[in-house]
Amino acid sequence: AGDAAALRREAHSAKSMLATFSYAAGQALAFELETQAAAGDLTSAATLTPRVIAAIHQLVAVLRDDFGGSGG
């Protein structure tokens, strides 16, 4: 149960960050992950987590392109 609670908190943070940058598709994925974790469904969450991480990486790439950063 502790893992599900931690995952829910992290998914909520990711959802908020993605919303800050108006990345609706990524926000929706993070919301789905948050919902699954809140329900204790770690099996489904395991397949969704890499998709949320990929959405965050996509956002980072767009921000790098838009603002010319080279950070890691």
Short mmCIF file of N, CA, C and O in Angstrom, two decimals:
data_model
loop_
_atom_site.label_atom_id
_atom_site.label_comp_id
_atom_site.label_asym_id
_atom_site.label_seq_id
_atom_site.Cartn_x
_atom_site.Cartn_y
_atom_site.Cartn_z
N ALA A 1 0.82 -1.20 0.00
CA ALA A 1 0.00 0.00 0.00
C ALA A 1 0.86 1.26 0.00
O ALA A 1 0.49 2.25 -0.58
N GLY A 2 2.03 1.18 0.68
CA GLY A 2 2.91 2.34 0.71
C GLY A 2 3.45 2.69 -0.66
O GLY A 2 3.59 3.87 -1.01
N ASP A 3 3.74 1.66 -1.46
CA ASP A 3 4.23 1.91 -2.81
C ASP A 3 3.15 2.60 -3.66
O ASP A 3 3.45 3.50 -4.44
N ALA A 4 1.91 2.16 -3.50
CA ALA A 4 0.81 2.77 -4.26
C ALA A 4 0.62 4.22 -3.85
O ALA A 4 0.40 5.08 -4.70
N ALA A 5 0.74 4.50 -2.56
CA ALA A 5 0.57 5.88 -2.08
C ALA A 5 1.70 6.77 -2.61
O ALA A 5 1.45 7.91 -3.04
N ALA A 6 2.92 6.25 -2.60
CA ALA A 6 4.05 7.02 -3.12
C ALA A 6 3.89 7.26 -4.61
O ALA A 6 4.15 8.38 -5.10
N LEU A 7 3.47 6.23 -5.33
CA LEU A 7 3.26 6.38 -6.77
C LEU A 7 2.16 7.40 -7.06
O LEU A 7 2.28 8.21 -7.97
N ARG A 8 1.10 7.37 -6.27
CA ARG A 8 0.02 8.34 -6.46
C ARG A 8 0.54 9.76 -6.28
O ARG A 8 0.23 10.65 -7.08
N ARG A 9 1.34 9.99 -5.26
CA ARG A 9 1.90 11.33 -5.02
C ARG A 9 2.79 11.77 -6.18
O ARG A 9 2.72 12.91 -6.64
N GLU A 10 3.64 10.86 -6.65
CA GLU A 10 4.55 11.19 -7.77
C GLU A 10 3.75 11.45 -9.05
O GLU A 10 4.07 12.37 -9.81
N ALA A 11 2.73 10.65 -9.29
CA ALA A 11 1.90 10.85 -10.48
C ALA A 11 1.17 12.18 -10.39
O ALA A 11 1.02 12.89 -11.40
N HIS A 12 0.73 12.54 -9.20
CA HIS A 12 0.05 13.83 -9.01
C HIS A 12 1.01 14.98 -9.32
O HIS A 12 0.64 15.94 -10.00
N SER A 13 2.24 14.86 -8.85
CA SER A 13 3.25 15.89 -9.13
C SER A 13 3.53 15.99 -10.63
O SER A 13 3.63 17.09 -11.18
N ALA A 14 3.66 14.84 -11.28
CA ALA A 14 3.89 14.83 -12.72
C ALA A 14 2.72 15.47 -13.46
O ALA A 14 2.90 16.25 -14.39
N LYS A 15 1.51 15.13 -13.03
CA LYS A 15 0.31 15.69 -13.65
C LYS A 15 0.31 17.21 -13.53
O LYS A 15 0.05 17.92 -14.52
N SER A 16 0.65 17.71 -12.37
CA SER A 16 0.68 19.16 -12.16
C SER A 16 1.73 19.83 -13.02
O SER A 16 1.49 20.89 -13.62
N MET A 17 2.91 19.22 -13.10
CA MET A 17 3.98 19.79 -13.91
C MET A 17 3.60 19.81 -15.39
O MET A 17 3.80 20.81 -16.08
N LEU A 18 3.04 18.71 -15.87
CA LEU A 18 2.63 18.64 -17.27
C LEU A 18 1.52 19.65 -17.56
O LEU A 18 1.50 20.27 -18.62
N ALA A 19 0.62 19.85 -16.61
CA ALA A 19 -0.44 20.84 -16.78
C ALA A 19 0.13 22.25 -16.82
O ALA A 19 -0.36 23.11 -17.58
N THR A 20 1.17 22.50 -16.04
CA THR A 20 1.80 23.83 -16.03
C THR A 20 2.26 24.21 -17.43
O THR A 20 2.18 25.37 -17.83
N PHE A 21 2.72 23.22 -18.19
CA PHE A 21 3.21 23.47 -19.55
C PHE A 21 2.16 23.17 -20.61
O PHE A 21 2.48 23.06 -21.79
N SER A 22 0.91 23.01 -20.18
CA SER A 22 -0.23 22.78 -21.08
C SER A 22 -0.04 21.57 -21.99
O SER A 22 -0.45 21.57 -23.14
N TYR A 23 0.58 20.52 -21.44
CA TYR A 23 0.77 19.29 -22.19
C TYR A 23 -0.38 18.35 -21.80
O TYR A 23 -0.25 17.49 -20.92
N ALA A 24 -1.51 18.53 -22.48
CA ALA A 24 -2.74 17.83 -22.12
C ALA A 24 -2.63 16.32 -22.22
O ALA A 24 -3.14 15.59 -21.36
N ALA A 25 -1.97 15.82 -23.26
CA ALA A 25 -1.86 14.36 -23.43
C ALA A 25 -1.05 13.75 -22.29
O ALA A 25 -1.43 12.71 -21.73
N GLY A 26 0.05 14.38 -21.95
CA GLY A 26 0.87 13.90 -20.83
C GLY A 26 0.14 14.02 -19.51
O GLY A 26 0.22 13.14 -18.65
N GLN A 27 -0.59 15.11 -19.35
CA GLN A 27 -1.37 15.32 -18.14
C GLN A 27 -2.42 14.22 -17.99
O GLN A 27 -2.63 13.69 -16.89
N ALA A 28 -3.05 13.85 -19.07
CA ALA A 28 -4.07 12.80 -19.03
C ALA A 28 -3.45 11.46 -18.64
O ALA A 28 -4.04 10.69 -17.86
N LEU A 29 -2.27 11.16 -19.17
CA LEU A 29 -1.58 9.92 -18.79
C LEU A 29 -1.25 9.92 -17.30
O LEU A 29 -1.45 8.92 -16.61
N ALA A 30 -0.73 11.03 -16.81
CA ALA A 30 -0.38 11.12 -15.39
C ALA A 30 -1.62 11.03 -14.51
O ALA A 30 -1.58 10.41 -13.44
N PHE A 31 -2.73 11.61 -14.96
CA PHE A 31 -3.98 11.50 -14.20
C PHE A 31 -4.43 10.05 -14.13
O PHE A 31 -4.85 9.56 -13.07
N GLU A 32 -4.31 9.34 -15.25
CA GLU A 32 -4.69 7.93 -15.27
C GLU A 32 -3.81 7.12 -14.33
O GLU A 32 -4.29 6.27 -13.58
N LEU A 33 -2.51 7.42 -14.32
CA LEU A 33 -1.59 6.74 -13.42
C LEU A 33 -1.94 7.06 -11.97
O LEU A 33 -1.95 6.17 -11.12
N GLU A 34 -2.21 8.31 -11.68
CA GLU A 34 -2.58 8.72 -10.33
C GLU A 34 -3.84 7.96 -9.88
O GLU A 34 -3.91 7.46 -8.75
N THR A 35 -4.82 7.84 -10.76
CA THR A 35 -6.06 7.15 -10.45
C THR A 35 -5.82 5.67 -10.18
O THR A 35 -6.36 5.10 -9.22
N GLN A 36 -4.99 5.05 -11.02
CA GLN A 36 -4.68 3.62 -10.83
C GLN A 36 -3.96 3.40 -9.51
O GLN A 36 -4.26 2.45 -8.78
N ALA A 37 -3.01 4.26 -9.21
CA ALA A 37 -2.26 4.12 -7.96
C ALA A 37 -3.17 4.33 -6.76
O ALA A 37 -3.06 3.61 -5.76
N ALA A 38 -4.07 5.31 -6.85
CA ALA A 38 -5.00 5.55 -5.74
C ALA A 38 -5.89 4.35 -5.49
O ALA A 38 -6.28 4.07 -4.35
N ALA A 39 -6.18 3.60 -6.55
CA ALA A 39 -7.00 2.39 -6.43
C ALA A 39 -6.16 1.18 -6.02
O ALA A 39 -6.70 0.09 -5.83
N GLY A 40 -4.85 1.37 -5.91
CA GLY A 40 -3.97 0.27 -5.54
C GLY A 40 -3.65 -0.67 -6.68
O GLY A 40 -3.14 -1.77 -6.46
N ASP A 41 -3.93 -0.26 -7.91
CA ASP A 41 -3.73 -1.10 -9.08
C ASP A 41 -2.32 -0.92 -9.63
O ASP A 41 -2.11 -0.23 -10.62
N LEU A 42 -1.36 -1.54 -8.97
CA LEU A 42 0.03 -1.39 -9.39
C LEU A 42 0.36 -2.17 -10.65
O LEU A 42 1.30 -1.84 -11.36
N THR A 43 -0.42 -3.19 -10.96
CA THR A 43 -0.19 -3.95 -12.18
C THR A 43 -0.44 -3.08 -13.40
O THR A 43 0.40 -3.00 -14.30
N SER A 44 -1.58 -2.41 -13.44
CA SER A 44 -1.87 -1.50 -14.55
C SER A 44 -0.93 -0.31 -14.53
O SER A 44 -0.50 0.17 -15.58
N ALA A 45 -0.62 0.17 -13.34
CA ALA A 45 0.28 1.31 -13.22
C ALA A 45 1.66 1.00 -13.79
O ALA A 45 2.31 1.87 -14.37
N ALA A 46 2.08 -0.24 -13.67
CA ALA A 46 3.40 -0.63 -14.18
C ALA A 46 3.51 -0.46 -15.68
O ALA A 46 4.57 -0.16 -16.20
N THR A 47 2.41 -0.65 -16.39
CA THR A 47 2.45 -0.47 -17.84
C THR A 47 2.30 0.99 -18.23
O THR A 47 2.75 1.40 -19.30
N LEU A 48 1.68 1.79 -17.37
CA LEU A 48 1.45 3.19 -17.68
C LEU A 48 2.64 4.07 -17.29
O LEU A 48 2.90 5.09 -17.94
N THR A 49 3.37 3.68 -16.26
CA THR A 49 4.49 4.50 -15.78
C THR A 49 5.49 4.85 -16.88
O THR A 49 5.86 6.03 -17.01
N PRO A 50 5.94 3.90 -17.70
CA PRO A 50 6.88 4.27 -18.76
C PRO A 50 6.29 5.27 -19.76
O PRO A 50 7.02 6.08 -20.32
N ARG A 51 5.00 5.23 -19.97
CA ARG A 51 4.36 6.19 -20.88
C ARG A 51 4.37 7.59 -20.29
O ARG A 51 4.56 8.58 -21.02
N VAL A 52 4.18 7.70 -18.98
CA VAL A 52 4.24 9.01 -18.32
C VAL A 52 5.67 9.54 -18.38
O VAL A 52 5.90 10.71 -18.69
N ILE A 53 6.63 8.68 -18.12
CA ILE A 53 8.03 9.09 -18.19
C ILE A 53 8.38 9.55 -19.60
O ILE A 53 9.05 10.57 -19.79
N ALA A 54 7.90 8.83 -20.61
CA ALA A 54 8.15 9.22 -22.00
C ALA A 54 7.52 10.58 -22.30
O ALA A 54 8.12 11.40 -23.01
N ALA A 55 6.34 10.84 -21.77
CA ALA A 55 5.69 12.14 -21.97
C ALA A 55 6.52 13.26 -21.37
O ALA A 55 6.67 14.34 -21.96
N ILE A 56 7.10 13.01 -20.20
CA ILE A 56 7.95 14.02 -19.56
C ILE A 56 9.19 14.26 -20.42
O ILE A 56 9.59 15.41 -20.65
N HIS A 57 9.77 13.20 -20.94
CA HIS A 57 10.95 13.35 -21.82
C HIS A 57 10.59 14.12 -23.09
O HIS A 57 11.39 14.94 -23.57
N GLN A 58 9.41 13.88 -23.62
CA GLN A 58 8.96 14.62 -24.80
C GLN A 58 8.82 16.11 -24.49
O GLN A 58 9.21 16.96 -25.29
N LEU A 59 8.26 16.41 -23.33
CA LEU A 59 8.13 17.81 -22.93
C LEU A 59 9.50 18.46 -22.79
O LEU A 59 9.71 19.58 -23.26
N VAL A 60 10.43 17.76 -22.17
CA VAL A 60 11.79 18.30 -22.02
C VAL A 60 12.40 18.59 -23.39
O VAL A 60 13.01 19.65 -23.59
N ALA A 61 12.21 17.70 -24.34
CA ALA A 61 12.75 17.90 -25.69
C ALA A 61 12.14 19.13 -26.34
O ALA A 61 12.84 19.93 -26.98
N VAL A 62 10.84 19.32 -26.19
CA VAL A 62 10.17 20.49 -26.76
C VAL A 62 10.69 21.76 -26.11
O VAL A 62 10.98 22.75 -26.79
N LEU A 63 10.83 21.75 -24.79
CA LEU A 63 11.33 22.93 -24.10
C LEU A 63 12.76 23.24 -24.52
O LEU A 63 13.11 24.42 -24.71
N ARG A 64 13.58 22.21 -24.68
CA ARG A 64 14.95 22.42 -25.16
C ARG A 64 14.95 23.07 -26.53
O ARG A 64 15.71 23.99 -26.79
N ASP A 65 14.10 22.55 -27.42
CA ASP A 65 14.02 23.10 -28.78
C ASP A 65 13.54 24.55 -28.76
O ASP A 65 14.07 25.40 -29.47
N ASP A 66 12.53 24.81 -27.94
CA ASP A 66 11.94 26.15 -27.89
C ASP A 66 12.87 27.17 -27.23
O ASP A 66 12.86 28.33 -27.62
N PHE A 67 13.65 26.73 -26.24
CA PHE A 67 14.43 27.69 -25.47
C PHE A 67 15.93 27.51 -25.63
O PHE A 67 16.72 28.22 -25.00
N GLY A 68 16.35 26.55 -26.47
CA GLY A 68 17.76 26.41 -26.79
C GLY A 68 18.63 25.89 -25.69
O GLY A 68 19.85 26.03 -25.75
N GLY A 69 18.04 25.27 -24.68
CA GLY A 69 18.85 24.74 -23.58
C GLY A 69 19.54 23.46 -23.97
O GLY A 69 19.18 22.79 -24.93
N SER A 70 20.57 23.11 -23.22
CA SER A 70 21.29 21.87 -23.51
C SER A 70 21.41 21.00 -22.27
O SER A 70 22.20 20.09 -22.24
N GLY A 71 20.63 21.29 -21.23
CA GLY A 71 20.71 20.55 -19.97
C GLY A 71 20.36 19.09 -20.15
O GLY A 71 19.82 18.66 -21.13
N GLY A 72 20.70 18.28 -19.11
CA GLY A 72 20.65 16.88 -19.19
C GLY A 72 19.41 16.20 -18.89
O GLY A 72 19.02 15.19 -19.19
#
